[in-house]
Amino acid sequence: MSTEHTEVAVVGAGLSGCLLAAFLARRGYPVALYERRPDPRTGPVDRGRSINLALSERGLDALRRIGLDARVMADALPMRGRMIHPVDGEPQFQAYSAAGDRAINSISRGALNNALLTEAAALPGVRVAFDHRLVDLDPATGEMTFETPQGKVTAAASVVLGADGAGSAVRGQLLGHGLLRESLDFLDYGYKELTIPPLGGTFALDPEALHIWPRGTSMMIALPNPDRSFTCTLFWPTHGTASFASLGSPAAIEQHFAQHYPDLLPLAPNLVDDYLHNPVGVLGTVRCAPWQVNGRVGLLGDAAHAIVPFYGQGANCAFEDVVELDRCLDECADDWSAALPLFHHRRQANAEAIARMALANFVEMRDRVASPLFQLGRRVEQTLERALPGRYVSRYELVSFSTTPYAQVRRRVRRQHQLLGAVAGGAAALLAGVVGAAFRRGRRG
């Protein structure tokens, strides 16, 4: 592999940007990593903006390739299933895998970002520029203009890669030049973070589960943290009589949670303060095309295809983008004009597939997980997985515990459900025939 590469600019030092910088540096590229924020390792964390990650196999696969998986997993907490909290009654555990031995991993977004940033910055050829906000980009030349505390500065790179999140400045520049199409589909739901502190020095809830309070029009989840607290995320409509906008006083907040989340209230002493002061975040899906222009400017991760968080796949999908781009560079002998179009061709269908599955999983988590019929279906599915190992695999296992491309997952699950429907229909017809024959024999007798 040639070591005479020209510098690549990566805009965005979030999760995917730092991972991308590390992969490129290991290929021998000089990398300029630009970030609009100050160094996140030294500054305060934005209140209410730190949704935990559920790190699963796709993300771990990427981390293994740069030898960072063991360091990251040292602070991770495995969650082997969902703990469903009804309004009344005891919580019920639903394992993620048929054998109950597989887990997704709760990890702090900030801690993971810091680990990736430190890893990337330590590699030869990587330089990091904080407080650099992209305000102009010439896609034809790779010339960039940044606003900094010292004023505007310019820079140029042979290749510019936007890994700067759902509100990507790089994507905005390409859109302003008329070089891509964009659609933003926002839910009428937002999210707000709340906290359950440790109770008596230990976890207040089971730390080996992702806790869900499904309430139909609203939902709350809680993920464990290494300090034995839980980060809760409340999902609720942003407007209307039953929404974030409808609770304005401490008394109204306490009354609402006492009615709808009664087991949470005694565990969250700072609930009212968290609710009043933590912001409401937006939820939506970003789609755009193409993801690259002339093999010189490209997008990946949320900058190309942001999704809602209900499958826990946003970061995992972005990490998989980095792995796929690295694979494309291998296959194209580091010819960016061939690698970037190939990357877009291979990943776009998969990004659309997980976007659709994430939206569908929101409905499942919010409305269905507490249903006896849904729980029966999950037991049947897990029975089939044990009876037909490797041949029948649930959607959740394929998404979270494999690197099967997302588009293939959707196709395979459709085929499995069609087969299951046909078997169930045949069994019902056979049973009806047996019952009918017995009835006729009874009448003759």
CSV table of C-alpha atoms in Angstrom, one decimal:
chain,number,residue,atom,x,y,z
A,1,MET,CA,0.0,0.0,0.0
A,2,SER,CA,1.4,3.4,-1.0
A,3,THR,CA,2.5,5.7,1.8
A,4,GLU,CA,2.5,8.8,-0.4
A,5,HIS,CA,-1.2,9.6,0.0
A,6,THR,CA,-2.3,13.3,0.1
A,7,GLU,CA,-4.2,14.6,3.1
A,8,VAL,CA,-7.8,13.7,3.7
A,9,ALA,CA,-10.0,16.0,5.6
A,10,VAL,CA,-12.6,14.5,8.0
A,11,VAL,CA,-15.2,17.0,9.2
A,12,GLY,CA,-16.7,15.9,12.5
A,13,ALA,CA,-14.8,14.4,15.4
A,14,GLY,CA,-17.8,12.5,16.7
A,15,LEU,CA,-17.9,8.7,16.8
A,16,SER,CA,-17.8,7.9,13.1
A,17,GLY,CA,-15.3,10.7,12.3
A,18,CYS,CA,-12.8,9.6,14.9
A,19,LEU,CA,-13.1,6.0,13.8
A,20,LEU,CA,-12.7,7.0,10.2
A,21,ALA,CA,-9.6,9.0,11.0
A,22,ALA,CA,-8.1,6.0,12.7
A,23,PHE,CA,-8.9,3.7,9.8
A,24,LEU,CA,-7.4,6.2,7.3
A,25,ALA,CA,-4.3,6.8,9.3
A,26,ARG,CA,-3.7,3.1,9.5
A,27,ARG,CA,-3.9,3.0,5.7
A,28,GLY,CA,-1.1,5.6,5.6
A,29,TYR,CA,-3.2,8.7,4.9
A,30,PRO,CA,-2.4,12.1,6.6
A,31,VAL,CA,-5.7,13.1,8.2
A,32,ALA,CA,-6.9,16.5,9.2
A,33,LEU,CA,-9.8,16.0,11.7
A,34,TYR,CA,-12.0,19.1,12.1
A,35,GLU,CA,-14.5,19.6,15.0
A,36,ARG,CA,-16.8,22.5,15.6
A,37,ARG,CA,-16.8,22.0,19.4
A,38,PRO,CA,-14.0,22.4,21.9
A,39,ASP,CA,-12.1,19.2,22.8
A,40,PRO,CA,-14.9,17.1,24.4
A,41,ARG,CA,-12.3,15.4,26.7
A,42,THR,CA,-11.8,18.6,28.6
A,43,GLY,CA,-15.1,20.4,28.5
A,44,PRO,CA,-18.4,19.8,30.2
A,45,VAL,CA,-21.0,17.5,28.8
A,46,ASP,CA,-24.2,19.1,27.4
A,47,ARG,CA,-27.0,18.5,29.8
A,48,GLY,CA,-29.6,16.0,28.5
A,49,ARG,CA,-27.7,15.3,25.2
A,50,SER,CA,-25.9,12.1,26.1
A,51,ILE,CA,-28.1,9.3,25.0
A,52,ASN,CA,-26.4,6.0,25.9
A,53,LEU,CA,-25.4,3.7,23.1
A,54,ALA,CA,-26.3,0.1,22.7
A,55,LEU,CA,-23.2,-1.2,21.2
A,56,SER,CA,-23.7,-4.5,19.4
A,57,GLU,CA,-21.9,-6.8,16.9
A,58,ARG,CA,-21.6,-4.4,14.0
A,59,GLY,CA,-19.9,-1.7,16.1
A,60,LEU,CA,-17.7,-4.3,17.9
A,61,ASP,CA,-16.6,-5.7,14.6
A,62,ALA,CA,-15.3,-2.2,13.6
A,63,LEU,CA,-13.6,-1.7,16.9
A,64,ARG,CA,-11.9,-5.1,16.7
A,65,ARG,CA,-10.3,-4.1,13.4
A,66,ILE,CA,-8.3,-1.3,15.2
A,67,GLY,CA,-7.7,-3.2,18.4
A,68,LEU,CA,-10.0,-1.0,20.5
A,69,ASP,CA,-12.7,-3.4,21.4
A,70,ALA,CA,-11.3,-4.7,24.7
A,71,ARG,CA,-10.7,-1.1,26.0
A,72,VAL,CA,-14.2,0.0,25.1
A,73,MET,CA,-15.9,-3.1,26.5
A,74,ALA,CA,-14.1,-2.7,29.9
A,75,ASP,CA,-16.6,0.0,30.7
A,76,ALA,CA,-19.6,-1.6,28.9
A,77,LEU,CA,-22.6,-3.2,30.7
A,78,PRO,CA,-24.2,-6.2,28.9
A,79,MET,CA,-28.0,-6.2,28.6
A,80,ARG,CA,-29.3,-9.6,27.9
A,81,GLY,CA,-32.9,-8.6,27.3
A,82,ARG,CA,-35.8,-6.2,27.9
A,83,MET,CA,-37.4,-5.7,31.2
A,84,ILE,CA,-41.0,-4.6,30.6
A,85,HIS,CA,-42.5,-2.4,33.3
A,86,PRO,CA,-46.3,-2.4,33.3
A,87,VAL,CA,-48.3,0.3,35.1
A,88,ASP,CA,-49.5,-2.4,37.6
A,89,GLY,CA,-47.8,-5.6,38.5
A,90,GLU,CA,-44.3,-7.0,38.4
A,91,PRO,CA,-41.8,-6.3,35.6
A,92,GLN,CA,-41.3,-9.1,33.0
A,93,PHE,CA,-38.0,-10.0,31.4
A,94,GLN,CA,-37.8,-10.8,27.7
A,95,ALA,CA,-34.5,-12.3,26.5
A,96,TYR,CA,-33.0,-11.0,23.3
A,97,SER,CA,-31.7,-14.4,22.1
A,98,ALA,CA,-33.2,-17.8,22.1
A,99,ALA,CA,-30.5,-19.2,24.4
A,100,GLY,CA,-30.5,-16.1,26.6
A,101,ASP,CA,-26.8,-15.8,26.3
A,102,ARG,CA,-26.4,-12.9,23.9
A,103,ALA,CA,-26.3,-9.2,25.0
A,104,ILE,CA,-26.2,-5.7,23.6
A,105,ASN,CA,-23.9,-3.4,25.6
A,106,SER,CA,-24.7,-0.2,27.3
A,107,ILE,CA,-22.0,2.4,27.0
A,108,SER,CA,-21.6,6.1,27.4
A,109,ARG,CA,-21.6,8.0,24.1
A,110,GLY,CA,-19.1,10.5,25.6
A,111,ALA,CA,-16.8,7.8,27.0
A,112,LEU,CA,-16.7,6.0,23.6
A,113,ASN,CA,-16.2,9.3,21.7
A,114,ASN,CA,-13.3,10.2,24.0
A,115,ALA,CA,-11.6,6.7,23.6
A,116,LEU,CA,-11.9,6.9,19.8
A,117,LEU,CA,-10.6,10.5,19.7
A,118,THR,CA,-7.6,9.7,21.9
A,119,GLU,CA,-6.9,6.6,19.7
A,120,ALA,CA,-7.1,8.6,16.4
A,121,ALA,CA,-5.1,11.6,17.7
A,122,ALA,CA,-2.2,9.4,18.8
A,123,LEU,CA,-1.8,7.9,15.3
A,124,PRO,CA,1.0,9.2,13.1
A,125,GLY,CA,-0.3,11.7,10.5
A,126,VAL,CA,-3.5,12.7,12.3
A,127,ARG,CA,-3.9,16.3,13.4
A,128,VAL,CA,-7.1,17.5,15.2
A,129,ALA,CA,-8.4,21.1,15.0
A,130,PHE,CA,-11.1,21.9,17.5
A,131,ASP,CA,-13.4,25.0,17.5
A,132,HIS,CA,-13.5,24.8,13.7
A,133,ARG,CA,-17.0,25.2,12.3
A,134,LEU,CA,-17.3,24.6,8.5
A,135,VAL,CA,-19.0,27.6,6.8
A,136,ASP,CA,-17.9,27.1,3.2
A,137,LEU,CA,-16.8,24.3,0.9
A,138,ASP,CA,-15.8,24.3,-2.7
A,139,PRO,CA,-16.6,20.7,-3.8
A,140,ALA,CA,-14.5,21.1,-7.0
A,141,THR,CA,-11.3,22.0,-5.3
A,142,GLY,CA,-11.7,20.7,-1.7
A,143,GLU,CA,-11.1,24.2,-0.3
A,144,MET,CA,-12.8,24.7,3.1
A,145,THR,CA,-13.5,27.8,5.2
A,146,PHE,CA,-13.9,27.5,9.0
A,147,GLU,CA,-15.0,29.9,11.6
A,148,THR,CA,-12.8,29.7,14.7
A,149,PRO,CA,-12.4,31.8,17.9
A,150,GLN,CA,-9.5,33.6,16.1
A,151,GLY,CA,-11.6,34.3,13.0
A,152,LYS,CA,-12.0,32.6,9.6
A,153,VAL,CA,-9.4,30.2,8.3
A,154,THR,CA,-9.1,28.3,5.1
A,155,ALA,CA,-7.7,24.8,4.3
A,156,ALA,CA,-7.8,22.4,1.5
A,157,ALA,CA,-7.7,18.6,1.0
A,158,SER,CA,-7.6,16.2,-1.8
A,159,VAL,CA,-10.7,14.4,-0.3
A,160,VAL,CA,-13.2,15.8,2.1
A,161,LEU,CA,-15.4,13.4,4.1
A,162,GLY,CA,-18.4,14.6,6.1
A,163,ALA,CA,-18.9,12.6,9.3
A,164,ASP,CA,-20.5,15.6,11.1
A,165,GLY,CA,-23.8,14.1,12.1
A,166,ALA,CA,-27.5,14.6,11.2
A,167,GLY,CA,-27.1,18.3,10.8
A,168,SER,CA,-24.1,17.9,8.6
A,169,ALA,CA,-22.4,21.1,7.4
A,170,VAL,CA,-20.8,19.2,4.6
A,171,ARG,CA,-24.1,17.9,3.4
A,172,GLY,CA,-25.5,21.5,3.7
A,173,GLN,CA,-22.7,22.8,1.5
A,174,LEU,CA,-23.4,20.1,-1.2
A,175,LEU,CA,-27.1,20.9,-1.0
A,176,GLY,CA,-26.3,24.6,-1.5
A,177,HIS,CA,-24.3,23.8,-4.6
A,178,GLY,CA,-27.2,21.8,-6.0
A,179,LEU,CA,-25.2,18.6,-5.9
A,180,LEU,CA,-27.5,16.4,-3.9
A,181,ARG,CA,-31.2,15.8,-2.9
A,182,GLU,CA,-32.2,15.7,0.7
A,183,SER,CA,-35.3,14.7,2.7
A,184,LEU,CA,-35.8,15.2,6.4
A,185,ASP,CA,-38.6,13.2,8.0
A,186,PHE,CA,-39.1,14.2,11.7
A,187,LEU,CA,-41.4,12.4,14.1
A,188,ASP,CA,-43.9,14.3,16.1
A,189,TYR,CA,-42.1,12.7,19.1
A,190,GLY,CA,-39.2,14.1,21.0
A,191,TYR,CA,-37.0,12.8,23.8
A,192,LYS,CA,-35.9,14.0,27.2
A,193,GLU,CA,-33.3,12.4,29.5
A,194,LEU,CA,-33.9,11.7,33.2
A,195,THR,CA,-31.7,9.9,35.7
A,196,ILE,CA,-32.1,7.1,38.3
A,197,PRO,CA,-29.1,7.4,40.7
A,198,PRO,CA,-27.6,4.5,42.6
A,199,LEU,CA,-29.7,3.2,45.5
A,200,GLY,CA,-27.7,2.3,48.6
A,201,GLY,CA,-24.5,2.2,46.5
A,202,THR,CA,-25.8,-0.3,44.0
A,203,PHE,CA,-28.1,-0.3,40.9
A,204,ALA,CA,-31.8,0.6,41.7
A,205,LEU,CA,-32.9,-1.8,38.8
A,206,ASP,CA,-31.5,-4.9,37.2
A,207,PRO,CA,-28.4,-3.8,35.3
A,208,GLU,CA,-28.5,-6.7,32.9
A,209,ALA,CA,-31.6,-5.5,31.1
A,210,LEU,CA,-32.7,-2.6,29.0
A,211,HIS,CA,-35.8,-1.4,30.9
A,212,ILE,CA,-38.9,-0.3,29.0
A,213,TRP,CA,-42.0,1.4,30.2
A,214,PRO,CA,-44.4,1.0,27.2
A,215,ARG,CA,-47.4,3.3,27.4
A,216,GLY,CA,-48.9,3.4,24.0
A,217,THR,CA,-48.7,7.1,23.2
A,218,SER,CA,-45.4,7.4,25.1
A,219,MET,CA,-42.5,5.2,26.2
A,220,MET,CA,-39.5,5.4,28.5
A,221,ILE,CA,-36.3,3.3,28.4
A,222,ALA,CA,-33.5,3.1,30.9
A,223,LEU,CA,-29.9,1.9,30.3
A,224,PRO,CA,-27.3,1.2,33.1
A,225,ASN,CA,-24.2,3.2,33.6
A,226,PRO,CA,-20.8,2.1,35.1
A,227,ASP,CA,-21.4,4.5,38.1
A,228,ARG,CA,-24.5,2.3,38.9
A,229,SER,CA,-27.0,5.0,37.8
A,230,PHE,CA,-29.4,4.6,34.9
A,231,THR,CA,-29.9,7.0,32.1
A,232,CYS,CA,-33.6,7.2,31.3
A,233,THR,CA,-35.0,8.5,28.0
A,234,LEU,CA,-38.6,9.6,27.8
A,235,PHE,CA,-40.2,9.6,24.3
A,236,TRP,CA,-43.4,11.6,24.0
A,237,PRO,CA,-45.1,13.8,21.5
A,238,THR,CA,-43.8,17.3,21.4
A,239,HIS,CA,-47.2,19.0,21.1
A,240,GLY,CA,-50.8,18.4,22.3
A,241,THR,CA,-52.7,17.7,25.5
A,242,ALA,CA,-50.6,14.7,26.4
A,243,SER,CA,-47.0,15.8,25.4
A,244,PHE,CA,-43.9,17.5,26.7
A,245,ALA,CA,-45.7,20.8,26.2
A,246,SER,CA,-48.5,19.8,28.6
A,247,LEU,CA,-46.4,19.5,31.8
A,248,GLY,CA,-45.2,22.8,33.1
A,249,SER,CA,-45.3,22.7,36.9
A,250,PRO,CA,-43.6,20.4,39.5
A,251,ALA,CA,-47.0,19.3,40.8
A,252,ALA,CA,-48.1,18.3,37.3
A,253,ILE,CA,-44.9,16.4,36.6
A,254,GLU,CA,-45.1,14.4,39.8
A,255,GLN,CA,-48.8,13.7,39.2
A,256,HIS,CA,-48.2,12.5,35.6
A,257,PHE,CA,-45.3,10.2,36.6
A,258,ALA,CA,-47.2,8.8,39.7
A,259,GLN,CA,-50.1,7.9,37.3
A,260,HIS,CA,-48.1,6.5,34.4
A,261,TYR,CA,-44.7,5.5,35.8
A,262,PRO,CA,-45.4,4.7,39.4
A,263,ASP,CA,-42.4,2.5,40.0
A,264,LEU,CA,-40.0,5.1,38.7
A,265,LEU,CA,-41.0,8.0,40.9
A,266,PRO,CA,-39.4,6.8,44.2
A,267,LEU,CA,-36.2,5.9,42.3
A,268,ALA,CA,-35.7,9.3,40.7
A,269,PRO,CA,-35.3,12.0,43.4
A,270,ASN,CA,-34.2,14.6,40.8
A,271,LEU,CA,-37.0,13.8,38.4
A,272,VAL,CA,-38.7,17.2,38.5
A,273,ASP,CA,-35.4,19.1,38.1
A,274,ASP,CA,-34.3,16.9,35.2
A,275,TYR,CA,-37.7,17.3,33.5
A,276,LEU,CA,-37.8,21.0,33.8
A,277,HIS,CA,-34.2,21.7,32.8
A,278,ASN,CA,-33.1,19.0,30.3
A,279,PRO,CA,-33.9,19.9,26.7
A,280,VAL,CA,-36.3,18.1,24.4
A,281,GLY,CA,-34.4,16.5,21.5
A,282,VAL,CA,-35.7,15.9,18.0
A,283,LEU,CA,-36.1,12.5,16.3
A,284,GLY,CA,-36.0,12.0,12.6
A,285,THR,CA,-34.7,10.3,9.5
A,286,VAL,CA,-32.3,11.9,7.1
A,287,ARG,CA,-32.1,10.7,3.5
A,288,CYS,CA,-30.0,12.2,0.7
A,289,ALA,CA,-28.4,11.2,-2.6
A,290,PRO,CA,-25.8,10.9,-3.8
A,291,TRP,CA,-23.5,10.5,-0.9
A,292,GLN,CA,-20.5,11.6,-2.9
A,293,VAL,CA,-19.5,14.2,-5.5
A,294,ASN,CA,-16.9,13.5,-8.1
A,295,GLY,CA,-15.0,11.1,-5.9
A,296,ARG,CA,-13.7,14.1,-4.0
A,297,VAL,CA,-16.4,14.9,-1.3
A,298,GLY,CA,-18.3,12.1,0.5
A,299,LEU,CA,-20.7,11.6,3.4
A,300,LEU,CA,-21.1,8.7,5.8
A,301,GLY,CA,-22.8,7.9,9.1
A,302,ASP,CA,-25.6,10.2,10.2
A,303,ALA,CA,-24.4,12.9,7.8
A,304,ALA,CA,-25.6,10.6,5.0
A,305,HIS,CA,-28.5,8.6,6.6
A,306,ALA,CA,-29.5,9.6,10.2
A,307,ILE,CA,-32.1,7.3,11.7
A,308,VAL,CA,-34.2,7.2,14.8
A,309,PRO,CA,-32.6,5.4,17.8
A,310,PHE,CA,-35.2,2.7,18.4
A,311,TYR,CA,-33.1,-0.2,17.2
A,312,GLY,CA,-29.9,1.0,18.9
A,313,GLN,CA,-28.2,0.9,15.5
A,314,GLY,CA,-27.2,4.5,14.7
A,315,ALA,CA,-23.6,4.3,15.9
A,316,ASN,CA,-23.3,0.6,14.9
A,317,CYS,CA,-24.5,1.4,11.4
A,318,ALA,CA,-22.1,4.4,11.1
A,319,PHE,CA,-19.2,2.2,12.3
A,320,GLU,CA,-20.1,-0.3,9.6
A,321,ASP,CA,-20.0,2.5,7.1
A,322,VAL,CA,-16.3,3.0,8.0
A,323,VAL,CA,-15.6,-0.7,7.6
A,324,GLU,CA,-17.3,-0.8,4.2
A,325,LEU,CA,-15.4,2.4,3.0
A,326,ASP,CA,-12.2,0.8,4.1
A,327,ARG,CA,-13.1,-2.3,2.1
A,328,CYS,CA,-14.0,-0.3,-1.0
A,329,LEU,CA,-10.6,1.5,-0.8
A,330,ASP,CA,-8.9,-1.9,-0.7
A,331,GLU,CA,-10.8,-3.1,-3.7
A,332,CYS,CA,-10.2,0.1,-5.7
A,333,ALA,CA,-6.5,0.4,-4.8
A,334,ASP,CA,-7.2,3.7,-3.0
A,335,ASP,CA,-8.7,5.3,-6.0
A,336,TRP,CA,-11.2,7.6,-4.3
A,337,SER,CA,-13.0,8.4,-7.6
A,338,ALA,CA,-14.0,4.7,-7.7
A,339,ALA,CA,-14.2,3.9,-4.0
A,340,LEU,CA,-16.7,6.6,-3.0
A,341,PRO,CA,-19.3,5.7,-5.7
A,342,LEU,CA,-18.9,2.0,-4.8
A,343,PHE,CA,-19.4,2.8,-1.2
A,344,HIS,CA,-22.6,4.6,-1.9
A,345,HIS,CA,-23.8,1.8,-4.1
A,346,ARG,CA,-23.2,-0.8,-1.5
A,347,ARG,CA,-24.5,1.0,1.6
A,348,GLN,CA,-27.5,3.0,0.5
A,349,ALA,CA,-30.0,0.0,0.4
A,350,ASN,CA,-28.7,-1.1,3.8
A,351,ALA,CA,-29.1,2.4,5.3
A,352,GLU,CA,-32.7,2.5,4.1
A,353,ALA,CA,-33.4,-0.9,5.4
A,354,ILE,CA,-32.3,-0.1,9.0
A,355,ALA,CA,-34.1,3.2,8.8
A,356,ARG,CA,-37.3,1.4,8.2
A,357,MET,CA,-36.6,-1.3,10.8
A,358,ALA,CA,-35.8,1.4,13.4
A,359,LEU,CA,-39.2,3.1,12.8
A,360,ALA,CA,-41.0,-0.2,13.0
A,361,ASN,CA,-39.2,-1.1,16.2
A,362,PHE,CA,-40.5,2.1,17.8
A,363,VAL,CA,-44.0,0.9,17.4
A,364,GLU,CA,-43.0,-2.5,18.8
A,365,MET,CA,-41.4,-1.1,21.9
A,366,ARG,CA,-44.0,1.6,22.5
A,367,ASP,CA,-47.2,-0.5,21.8
A,368,ARG,CA,-46.5,-4.2,21.5
A,369,VAL,CA,-43.9,-5.5,23.9
A,370,ALA,CA,-46.5,-5.6,26.8
A,371,SER,CA,-49.0,-7.5,24.7
A,372,PRO,CA,-49.6,-11.2,25.7
A,373,LEU,CA,-50.0,-11.9,21.9
A,374,PHE,CA,-46.6,-10.4,21.2
A,375,GLN,CA,-45.0,-12.3,24.0
A,376,LEU,CA,-46.5,-15.5,22.7
A,377,GLY,CA,-45.1,-14.7,19.3
A,378,ARG,CA,-41.6,-14.2,20.7
A,379,ARG,CA,-41.8,-17.5,22.5
A,380,VAL,CA,-42.8,-19.3,19.3
A,381,GLU,CA,-40.0,-17.6,17.4
A,382,GLN,CA,-37.4,-18.5,20.0
A,383,THR,CA,-38.6,-22.1,20.0
A,384,LEU,CA,-38.1,-22.1,16.2
A,385,GLU,CA,-34.6,-20.7,16.6
A,386,ARG,CA,-33.7,-23.5,19.0
A,387,ALA,CA,-35.3,-26.2,16.8
A,388,LEU,CA,-33.8,-24.8,13.5
A,389,PRO,CA,-30.4,-23.3,14.5
A,390,GLY,CA,-28.9,-21.2,11.8
A,391,ARG,CA,-32.0,-21.7,9.6
A,392,TYR,CA,-34.6,-19.7,11.5
A,393,VAL,CA,-33.1,-16.5,13.0
A,394,SER,CA,-35.1,-13.6,14.4
A,395,ARG,CA,-34.8,-10.1,13.1
A,396,TYR,CA,-33.4,-8.9,16.4
A,397,GLU,CA,-30.6,-11.5,16.4
A,398,LEU,CA,-29.7,-10.8,12.8
A,399,VAL,CA,-29.6,-7.0,13.3
A,400,SER,CA,-27.9,-7.0,16.7
A,401,PHE,CA,-25.7,-10.1,16.8
A,402,SER,CA,-24.5,-10.5,13.3
A,403,THR,CA,-23.0,-8.4,10.4
A,404,THR,CA,-25.6,-9.7,7.9
A,405,PRO,CA,-26.3,-6.6,5.7
A,406,TYR,CA,-29.5,-4.9,6.8
A,407,ALA,CA,-31.2,-5.2,3.4
A,408,GLN,CA,-30.5,-9.0,3.5
A,409,VAL,CA,-32.0,-9.1,7.0
A,410,ARG,CA,-35.3,-7.6,5.8
A,411,ARG,CA,-35.5,-10.0,2.9
A,412,ARG,CA,-34.7,-13.0,5.0
A,413,VAL,CA,-37.2,-12.1,7.8
A,414,ARG,CA,-39.9,-11.6,5.2
A,415,ARG,CA,-39.2,-15.1,3.8
A,416,GLN,CA,-39.2,-16.6,7.3
A,417,HIS,CA,-42.5,-15.0,8.2
A,418,GLN,CA,-44.1,-16.1,4.9
A,419,LEU,CA,-43.0,-19.7,5.6
A,420,LEU,CA,-44.2,-19.5,9.2
A,421,GLY,CA,-47.6,-18.1,7.9
A,422,ALA,CA,-47.9,-21.0,5.4
A,423,VAL,CA,-47.0,-23.6,8.1
A,424,ALA,CA,-49.5,-22.0,10.5
A,425,GLY,CA,-52.2,-21.9,7.8
A,426,GLY,CA,-51.5,-25.6,6.9
A,427,ALA,CA,-51.7,-26.6,10.5
A,428,ALA,CA,-54.9,-24.7,11.0
A,429,ALA,CA,-56.4,-26.4,7.9
A,430,LEU,CA,-55.3,-29.8,9.1
A,431,LEU,CA,-56.7,-29.2,12.6
A,432,ALA,CA,-60.0,-28.1,11.1
A,433,GLY,CA,-60.1,-31.2,8.9
A,434,VAL,CA,-59.5,-33.5,11.9
A,435,VAL,CA,-62.1,-31.7,14.0
A,436,GLY,CA,-64.6,-31.8,11.1
A,437,ALA,CA,-64.0,-35.6,10.6
A,438,ALA,CA,-64.5,-36.3,14.3
A,439,PHE,CA,-67.7,-34.3,14.3
A,440,ARG,CA,-69.1,-36.2,11.3
A,441,ARG,CA,-68.2,-39.5,12.9
A,442,GLY,CA,-69.9,-38.4,16.1
A,443,ARG,CA,-73.1,-37.5,14.2
A,444,ARG,CA,-73.1,-40.9,12.5
A,445,GLY,CA,-72.6,-42.6,15.8
